[in-house]
Amino acid sequence: AQKVTQAQTEISVVEKEDVTLDCVYETRDTTYYLFWYKQPPSGELVFLIRRNSFDEQNEISGRYSWNFQKSTSSFNFTITASQVVDSAVYFCALSEENAGNMLTFGGGTRLMVKP
Amino acid sequence: GAGVSQSPSNKVTEKGKDVELRCDPISGHTALYWYRQSLGQGLEFLIYFQGNSAPDKSGLPSDRFSAERTGGSVSTLTIQRTQQEDSAVYLCASSLASGLVLDEQFFGPGTRLTVL
């Protein structure tokens, strides 16, 4: 069965610090997809990135970057030069090809960026 | 364009009553999903629709929960004889998916259900 673990329940940093949010997953499928979503205080989940299991290239989008390593079953998310607006709960999620289209979410990491 | 909308935004009900939660997906999105977010359980998958059919109902927690989708658009999640443990935020998402897991899901703002 699929499982996603976000060991960090809460992280607090000061603005401009870099921060990495960890995500470890378990799956028996060879084809799967990994996602990160942001949930700001308003509550709406915002899609950040999708990565399939055959693409281990790291990705950078502005201050955001993602490190996908199949060898350690990890899909970590780094925010560079954090800003107060980055304060939110971040969820890592997994979708398996053989398990329909459902997303299995990790428990989330609450990031607090202080000015 | 309009995103996923859900109504009501908040619902307070008494234990034992039935409730209906509504989701309007993004126009043209064929796939629709219901999730539940609660303090104790995190984000849980409930049910998924492709068009009007629900190939995966595995996440519905009990037979008090049901969902339907008509016209390939609006969906209603019904909870009968509500219990206090049903209190949660119910999230709806839609995707363009024609059966592809690749497509990202776009989420609505959720309905906060409180069962007294």
PDB file of C-alpha atoms in Angstrom:
ATOM      1  CA  ALA A   1       0.000   0.000   0.000  1.00  0.00           C
ATOM      2  CA  GLN A   2       1.108   3.516  -0.638  1.00  0.00           C
ATOM      3  CA  LYS A   3       2.255   5.790   2.145  1.00  0.00           C
ATOM      4  CA  VAL A   4       3.706   9.277   2.420  1.00  0.00           C
ATOM      5  CA  THR A   5       5.619  10.479   5.459  1.00  0.00           C
ATOM      6  CA  GLN A   6       6.439  14.069   6.284  1.00  0.00           C
ATOM      7  CA  ALA A   7       8.428  13.749   9.469  1.00  0.00           C
ATOM      8  CA  GLN A   8       8.587  17.481  10.164  1.00  0.00           C
ATOM      9  CA  THR A   9       5.244  18.562  11.568  1.00  0.00           C
ATOM     10  CA  GLU A  10       6.302  22.162  12.111  1.00  0.00           C
ATOM     11  CA  ILE A  11       9.263  24.296  11.046  1.00  0.00           C
ATOM     12  CA  SER A  12       9.977  27.858  12.039  1.00  0.00           C
ATOM     13  CA  VAL A  13      12.523  29.997  10.212  1.00  0.00           C
ATOM     14  CA  VAL A  14      13.433  33.641   9.955  1.00  0.00           C
ATOM     15  CA  GLU A  15      12.826  35.437   6.694  1.00  0.00           C
ATOM     16  CA  LYS A  16      15.549  34.947   4.075  1.00  0.00           C
ATOM     17  CA  GLU A  17      16.645  31.632   5.488  1.00  0.00           C
ATOM     18  CA  ASP A  18      16.594  28.570   3.262  1.00  0.00           C
ATOM     19  CA  VAL A  19      14.384  25.713   4.390  1.00  0.00           C
ATOM     20  CA  THR A  20      13.937  22.110   3.217  1.00  0.00           C
ATOM     21  CA  LEU A  21      10.742  20.148   3.719  1.00  0.00           C
ATOM     22  CA  ASP A  22      11.233  16.394   3.716  1.00  0.00           C
ATOM     23  CA  CYS A  23       8.988  13.829   2.068  1.00  0.00           C
ATOM     24  CA  VAL A  24       9.492  10.074   2.058  1.00  0.00           C
ATOM     25  CA  TYR A  25       7.133   7.744   0.233  1.00  0.00           C
ATOM     26  CA  GLU A  26       6.396   4.049  -0.029  1.00  0.00           C
ATOM     27  CA  THR A  27       4.972   2.333  -3.061  1.00  0.00           C
ATOM     28  CA  ARG A  28       5.083  -1.026  -4.808  1.00  0.00           C
ATOM     29  CA  ASP A  29       4.289   0.447  -8.200  1.00  0.00           C
ATOM     30  CA  THR A  30       6.990   1.266 -10.707  1.00  0.00           C
ATOM     31  CA  THR A  31       4.847   4.016 -12.200  1.00  0.00           C
ATOM     32  CA  TYR A  32       3.727   6.671  -9.812  1.00  0.00           C
ATOM     33  CA  TYR A  33       3.463  10.427  -9.455  1.00  0.00           C
ATOM     34  CA  LEU A  34       4.567  12.729  -6.685  1.00  0.00           C
ATOM     35  CA  PHE A  35       3.069  16.114  -5.898  1.00  0.00           C
ATOM     36  CA  TRP A  36       3.537  19.039  -3.565  1.00  0.00           C
ATOM     37  CA  TYR A  37       0.638  21.246  -2.543  1.00  0.00           C
ATOM     38  CA  LYS A  38       0.603  24.426  -0.463  1.00  0.00           C
ATOM     39  CA  GLN A  39      -2.251  25.215   1.924  1.00  0.00           C
ATOM     40  CA  PRO A  40      -2.103  28.854   3.025  1.00  0.00           C
ATOM     41  CA  PRO A  41      -4.188  30.130   5.959  1.00  0.00           C
ATOM     42  CA  SER A  42      -7.098  30.690   3.572  1.00  0.00           C
ATOM     43  CA  GLY A  43      -7.381  26.901   3.380  1.00  0.00           C
ATOM     44  CA  GLU A  44      -7.355  26.261  -0.349  1.00  0.00           C
ATOM     45  CA  LEU A  45      -4.828  23.698  -1.573  1.00  0.00           C
ATOM     46  CA  VAL A  46      -2.565  25.125  -4.262  1.00  0.00           C
ATOM     47  CA  PHE A  47      -0.746  22.829  -6.673  1.00  0.00           C
ATOM     48  CA  LEU A  48       3.018  23.394  -6.780  1.00  0.00           C
ATOM     49  CA  ILE A  49       4.594  20.547  -8.709  1.00  0.00           C
ATOM     50  CA  ARG A  50       4.048  17.101 -10.198  1.00  0.00           C
ATOM     51  CA  ARG A  51       6.814  14.614 -10.922  1.00  0.00           C
ATOM     52  CA  ASN A  52       6.539  11.140 -12.434  1.00  0.00           C
ATOM     53  CA  SER A  53       8.614   8.193 -11.306  1.00  0.00           C
ATOM     54  CA  PHE A  54      10.649   8.061 -14.485  1.00  0.00           C
ATOM     55  CA  ASP A  55      11.900  11.603 -14.246  1.00  0.00           C
ATOM     56  CA  GLU A  56      14.501  12.083 -11.528  1.00  0.00           C
ATOM     57  CA  GLN A  57      15.696  15.437 -12.745  1.00  0.00           C
ATOM     58  CA  ASN A  58      15.643  18.083 -10.082  1.00  0.00           C
ATOM     59  CA  GLU A  59      13.433  21.049 -10.798  1.00  0.00           C
ATOM     60  CA  ILE A  60      13.761  24.701  -9.938  1.00  0.00           C
ATOM     61  CA  SER A  61      11.004  27.265 -10.146  1.00  0.00           C
ATOM     62  CA  GLY A  62      12.038  30.650  -8.842  1.00  0.00           C
ATOM     63  CA  ARG A  63      12.812  30.252  -5.137  1.00  0.00           C
ATOM     64  CA  TYR A  64      11.403  26.729  -5.095  1.00  0.00           C
ATOM     65  CA  SER A  65      13.339  23.583  -5.909  1.00  0.00           C
ATOM     66  CA  TRP A  66      12.624  19.906  -5.653  1.00  0.00           C
ATOM     67  CA  ASN A  67      15.004  16.973  -5.202  1.00  0.00           C
ATOM     68  CA  PHE A  68      13.614  13.596  -6.273  1.00  0.00           C
ATOM     69  CA  GLN A  69      15.733  10.583  -5.321  1.00  0.00           C
ATOM     70  CA  LYS A  70      14.293   7.155  -6.048  1.00  0.00           C
ATOM     71  CA  SER A  71      17.182   5.458  -4.234  1.00  0.00           C
ATOM     72  CA  THR A  72      15.963   6.910  -0.941  1.00  0.00           C
ATOM     73  CA  SER A  73      12.269   7.225  -1.924  1.00  0.00           C
ATOM     74  CA  SER A  74      12.384  10.906  -1.171  1.00  0.00           C
ATOM     75  CA  PHE A  75      10.958  13.999  -2.820  1.00  0.00           C
ATOM     76  CA  ASN A  76      12.208  16.955  -0.814  1.00  0.00           C
ATOM     77  CA  PHE A  77      11.198  20.564  -1.308  1.00  0.00           C
ATOM     78  CA  THR A  78      13.494  23.521  -0.689  1.00  0.00           C
ATOM     79  CA  ILE A  79      12.503  27.157  -0.425  1.00  0.00           C
ATOM     80  CA  THR A  80      15.404  29.534  -0.899  1.00  0.00           C
ATOM     81  CA  ALA A  81      15.407  32.953   0.774  1.00  0.00           C
ATOM     82  CA  SER A  82      12.080  32.290   2.495  1.00  0.00           C
ATOM     83  CA  GLN A  83       9.473  35.035   2.776  1.00  0.00           C
ATOM     84  CA  VAL A  84       6.627  35.591   5.207  1.00  0.00           C
ATOM     85  CA  VAL A  85       4.161  34.777   2.410  1.00  0.00           C
ATOM     86  CA  ASP A  86       5.621  31.269   2.291  1.00  0.00           C
ATOM     87  CA  SER A  87       4.021  30.564   5.673  1.00  0.00           C
ATOM     88  CA  ALA A  88       1.585  27.730   5.075  1.00  0.00           C
ATOM     89  CA  VAL A  89       1.098  24.004   5.475  1.00  0.00           C
ATOM     90  CA  TYR A  90       2.818  22.037   2.748  1.00  0.00           C
ATOM     91  CA  PHE A  91       1.630  18.601   1.702  1.00  0.00           C
ATOM     92  CA  CYS A  92       3.488  15.961  -0.239  1.00  0.00           C
ATOM     93  CA  ALA A  93       1.285  13.452  -2.067  1.00  0.00           C
ATOM     94  CA  LEU A  94       1.580  10.246  -4.070  1.00  0.00           C
ATOM     95  CA  SER A  95      -0.589   8.831  -6.823  1.00  0.00           C
ATOM     96  CA  GLU A  96      -0.027   5.294  -8.074  1.00  0.00           C
ATOM     97  CA  GLU A  97      -0.864   4.230 -11.595  1.00  0.00           C
ATOM     98  CA  ASN A  98      -2.521   1.065 -10.333  1.00  0.00           C
ATOM     99  CA  ALA A  99      -4.502   2.716  -7.565  1.00  0.00           C
ATOM    100  CA  GLY A 100      -6.751   4.912  -9.624  1.00  0.00           C
ATOM    101  CA  ASN A 101      -6.425   8.642  -9.421  1.00  0.00           C
ATOM    102  CA  MET A 102      -6.518   9.087  -5.683  1.00  0.00           C
ATOM    103  CA  LEU A 103      -3.893  11.157  -3.944  1.00  0.00           C
ATOM    104  CA  THR A 104      -2.343   9.793  -0.778  1.00  0.00           C
ATOM    105  CA  PHE A 105      -1.180  12.726   1.298  1.00  0.00           C
ATOM    106  CA  GLY A 106       1.496  13.034   3.926  1.00  0.00           C
ATOM    107  CA  GLY A 107       0.584  14.579   7.235  1.00  0.00           C
ATOM    108  CA  GLY A 108       1.791  17.991   6.147  1.00  0.00           C
ATOM    109  CA  THR A 109       4.501  20.331   7.407  1.00  0.00           C
ATOM    110  CA  ARG A 110       3.523  23.679   8.875  1.00  0.00           C
ATOM    111  CA  LEU A 111       6.090  26.285   7.859  1.00  0.00           C
ATOM    112  CA  MET A 112       6.216  29.545   9.769  1.00  0.00           C
ATOM    113  CA  VAL A 113       8.418  32.271   8.350  1.00  0.00           C
ATOM    114  CA  LYS A 114       9.004  35.090  10.798  1.00  0.00           C
ATOM    115  CA  PRO A 115      10.002  38.597   9.718  1.00  0.00           C
TER     116      PRO A 115
ATOM    117  CA  GLY B   1     -11.480  31.425 -15.245  1.00  0.00           C
ATOM    118  CA  ALA B   2     -13.576  30.109 -12.375  1.00  0.00           C
ATOM    119  CA  GLY B   3     -12.028  27.565 -10.087  1.00  0.00           C
ATOM    120  CA  VAL B   4     -13.640  24.743  -8.159  1.00  0.00           C
ATOM    121  CA  SER B   5     -16.432  26.051  -5.976  1.00  0.00           C
ATOM    122  CA  GLN B   6     -18.066  24.394  -2.992  1.00  0.00           C
ATOM    123  CA  SER B   7     -21.139  25.177  -0.977  1.00  0.00           C
ATOM    124  CA  PRO B   8     -21.870  25.820   1.740  1.00  0.00           C
ATOM    125  CA  SER B   9     -18.573  27.132   3.038  1.00  0.00           C
ATOM    126  CA  ASN B  10     -19.622  26.296   6.573  1.00  0.00           C
ATOM    127  CA  LYS B  11     -22.250  23.908   7.881  1.00  0.00           C
ATOM    128  CA  VAL B  12     -23.224  23.329  11.474  1.00  0.00           C
ATOM    129  CA  THR B  13     -25.631  20.497  12.113  1.00  0.00           C
ATOM    130  CA  GLU B  14     -26.928  18.397  14.948  1.00  0.00           C
ATOM    131  CA  LYS B  15     -25.931  14.796  15.442  1.00  0.00           C
ATOM    132  CA  GLY B  16     -28.250  12.478  13.559  1.00  0.00           C
ATOM    133  CA  LYS B  17     -29.220  14.944  10.835  1.00  0.00           C
ATOM    134  CA  ASP B  18     -28.421  14.468   7.143  1.00  0.00           C
ATOM    135  CA  VAL B  19     -26.253  16.951   5.248  1.00  0.00           C
ATOM    136  CA  GLU B  20     -25.532  17.591   1.584  1.00  0.00           C
ATOM    137  CA  LEU B  21     -22.339  19.178   0.369  1.00  0.00           C
ATOM    138  CA  ARG B  22     -22.044  20.492  -3.155  1.00  0.00           C
ATOM    139  CA  CYS B  23     -19.116  20.792  -5.532  1.00  0.00           C
ATOM    140  CA  ASP B  24     -18.938  22.626  -8.859  1.00  0.00           C
ATOM    141  CA  PRO B  25     -15.808  21.545 -10.724  1.00  0.00           C
ATOM    142  CA  ILE B  26     -13.877  23.582 -13.244  1.00  0.00           C
ATOM    143  CA  SER B  27     -15.732  23.612 -16.537  1.00  0.00           C
ATOM    144  CA  GLY B  28     -14.506  20.861 -18.826  1.00  0.00           C
ATOM    145  CA  HIS B  29     -12.892  18.803 -16.093  1.00  0.00           C
ATOM    146  CA  THR B  30     -14.065  15.229 -16.382  1.00  0.00           C
ATOM    147  CA  ALA B  31     -12.615  13.909 -13.130  1.00  0.00           C
ATOM    148  CA  LEU B  32     -13.896  14.942  -9.710  1.00  0.00           C
ATOM    149  CA  TYR B  33     -12.612  13.937  -6.281  1.00  0.00           C
ATOM    150  CA  TRP B  34     -13.768  14.265  -2.698  1.00  0.00           C
ATOM    151  CA  TYR B  35     -11.332  14.378   0.210  1.00  0.00           C
ATOM    152  CA  ARG B  36     -11.750  14.972   3.902  1.00  0.00           C
ATOM    153  CA  GLN B  37      -9.358  16.920   6.106  1.00  0.00           C
ATOM    154  CA  SER B  38      -9.629  16.410   9.838  1.00  0.00           C
ATOM    155  CA  LEU B  39      -7.282  17.005  12.750  1.00  0.00           C
ATOM    156  CA  GLY B  40      -6.845  13.392  13.616  1.00  0.00           C
ATOM    157  CA  GLN B  41      -6.735  11.848  10.143  1.00  0.00           C
ATOM    158  CA  GLY B  42      -5.084  14.454   7.951  1.00  0.00           C
ATOM    159  CA  LEU B  43      -6.160  14.513   4.302  1.00  0.00           C
ATOM    160  CA  GLU B  44      -8.081  11.388   3.275  1.00  0.00           C
ATOM    161  CA  PHE B  45      -9.398  10.344  -0.095  1.00  0.00           C
ATOM    162  CA  LEU B  46     -13.126   9.603  -0.137  1.00  0.00           C
ATOM    163  CA  ILE B  47     -14.341   9.017  -3.691  1.00  0.00           C
ATOM    164  CA  TYR B  48     -13.486   9.717  -7.304  1.00  0.00           C
ATOM    165  CA  PHE B  49     -15.720  10.277 -10.345  1.00  0.00           C
ATOM    166  CA  GLN B  50     -14.807   9.933 -13.974  1.00  0.00           C
ATOM    167  CA  GLY B  51     -17.741  11.519 -15.748  1.00  0.00           C
ATOM    168  CA  ASN B  52     -20.821  10.406 -13.835  1.00  0.00           C
ATOM    169  CA  SER B  53     -19.474   7.068 -12.683  1.00  0.00           C
ATOM    170  CA  ALA B  54     -17.470   6.401  -9.554  1.00  0.00           C
ATOM    171  CA  PRO B  55     -14.822   3.737 -10.246  1.00  0.00           C
ATOM    172  CA  ASP B  56     -13.279   4.185  -6.826  1.00  0.00           C
ATOM    173  CA  LYS B  57     -15.406   4.465  -3.696  1.00  0.00           C
ATOM    174  CA  SER B  58     -12.830   2.842  -1.484  1.00  0.00           C
ATOM    175  CA  GLY B  59     -12.335   5.820   0.755  1.00  0.00           C
ATOM    176  CA  LEU B  60     -15.916   6.289   1.909  1.00  0.00           C
ATOM    177  CA  PRO B  61     -15.709   5.673   5.667  1.00  0.00           C
ATOM    178  CA  SER B  62     -19.125   4.113   6.115  1.00  0.00           C
ATOM    179  CA  ASP B  63     -22.411   3.427   4.364  1.00  0.00           C
ATOM    180  CA  ARG B  64     -23.720   6.705   5.772  1.00  0.00           C
ATOM    181  CA  PHE B  65     -21.621   8.431   3.116  1.00  0.00           C
ATOM    182  CA  SER B  66     -22.702   8.568  -0.503  1.00  0.00           C
ATOM    183  CA  ALA B  67     -21.977  10.746  -3.485  1.00  0.00           C
ATOM    184  CA  GLU B  68     -23.379  11.325  -6.908  1.00  0.00           C
ATOM    185  CA  ARG B  69     -22.521  13.326  -9.947  1.00  0.00           C
ATOM    186  CA  THR B  70     -24.956  14.299 -12.642  1.00  0.00           C
ATOM    187  CA  GLY B  71     -24.391  15.673 -16.118  1.00  0.00           C
ATOM    188  CA  GLY B  72     -20.664  15.169 -15.694  1.00  0.00           C
ATOM    189  CA  SER B  73     -20.512  18.343 -13.673  1.00  0.00           C
ATOM    190  CA  VAL B  74     -21.891  19.097 -10.218  1.00  0.00           C
ATOM    191  CA  SER B  75     -21.379  16.550  -7.466  1.00  0.00           C
ATOM    192  CA  THR B  76     -23.131  16.131  -4.148  1.00  0.00           C
ATOM    193  CA  LEU B  77     -21.676  14.368  -1.122  1.00  0.00           C
ATOM    194  CA  THR B  78     -24.363  13.247   1.311  1.00  0.00           C
ATOM    195  CA  ILE B  79     -23.764  12.221   4.891  1.00  0.00           C
ATOM    196  CA  GLN B  80     -26.710  10.568   6.601  1.00  0.00           C
ATOM    197  CA  ARG B  81     -27.258  10.453  10.354  1.00  0.00           C
ATOM    198  CA  THR B  82     -24.202  12.594  10.999  1.00  0.00           C
ATOM    199  CA  GLN B  83     -21.915  11.778  13.885  1.00  0.00           C
ATOM    200  CA  GLN B  84     -19.482  14.040  15.712  1.00  0.00           C
ATOM    201  CA  GLU B  85     -16.531  12.242  14.138  1.00  0.00           C
ATOM    202  CA  ASP B  86     -17.790  13.437  10.745  1.00  0.00           C
ATOM    203  CA  SER B  87     -16.724  16.964  11.681  1.00  0.00           C
ATOM    204  CA  ALA B  88     -14.027  17.965   9.201  1.00  0.00           C
ATOM    205  CA  VAL B  89     -13.319  20.073   6.166  1.00  0.00           C
ATOM    206  CA  TYR B  90     -14.602  18.360   3.033  1.00  0.00           C
ATOM    207  CA  LEU B  91     -12.536  19.231  -0.022  1.00  0.00           C
ATOM    208  CA  CYS B  92     -13.490  18.761  -3.629  1.00  0.00           C
ATOM    209  CA  ALA B  93     -11.003  18.695  -6.496  1.00  0.00           C
ATOM    210  CA  SER B  94     -11.266  18.348 -10.241  1.00  0.00           C
ATOM    211  CA  SER B  95      -8.849  17.524 -13.016  1.00  0.00           C
ATOM    212  CA  LEU B  96      -8.842  17.477 -16.752  1.00  0.00           C
ATOM    213  CA  ALA B  97      -7.926  13.790 -16.542  1.00  0.00           C
ATOM    214  CA  SER B  98      -9.204  11.450 -19.155  1.00  0.00           C
ATOM    215  CA  GLY B  99      -8.128   8.679 -16.852  1.00  0.00           C
ATOM    216  CA  LEU B 100      -4.564   9.908 -16.603  1.00  0.00           C
ATOM    217  CA  VAL B 101      -3.043  10.215 -13.163  1.00  0.00           C
ATOM    218  CA  LEU B 102      -0.645  12.721 -14.612  1.00  0.00           C
ATOM    219  CA  ASP B 103      -3.084  15.597 -14.446  1.00  0.00           C
ATOM    220  CA  GLU B 104      -2.924  17.740 -11.364  1.00  0.00           C
ATOM    221  CA  GLN B 105      -6.004  18.143  -9.244  1.00  0.00           C
ATOM    222  CA  PHE B 106      -7.340  21.632  -8.561  1.00  0.00           C
ATOM    223  CA  PHE B 107      -8.958  22.021  -5.173  1.00  0.00           C
ATOM    224  CA  GLY B 108     -11.927  24.031  -3.996  1.00  0.00           C
ATOM    225  CA  PRO B 109     -12.019  26.055  -0.762  1.00  0.00           C
ATOM    226  CA  GLY B 110     -13.763  23.269   1.142  1.00  0.00           C
ATOM    227  CA  THR B 111     -16.862  22.967   3.306  1.00  0.00           C
ATOM    228  CA  ARG B 112     -16.255  23.051   7.034  1.00  0.00           C
ATOM    229  CA  LEU B 113     -18.732  20.665   8.666  1.00  0.00           C
ATOM    230  CA  THR B 114     -19.327  20.811  12.386  1.00  0.00           C
ATOM    231  CA  VAL B 115     -21.546  18.190  13.981  1.00  0.00           C
ATOM    232  CA  LEU B 116     -22.754  19.160  17.435  1.00  0.00           C
TER     233      LEU B 116
END
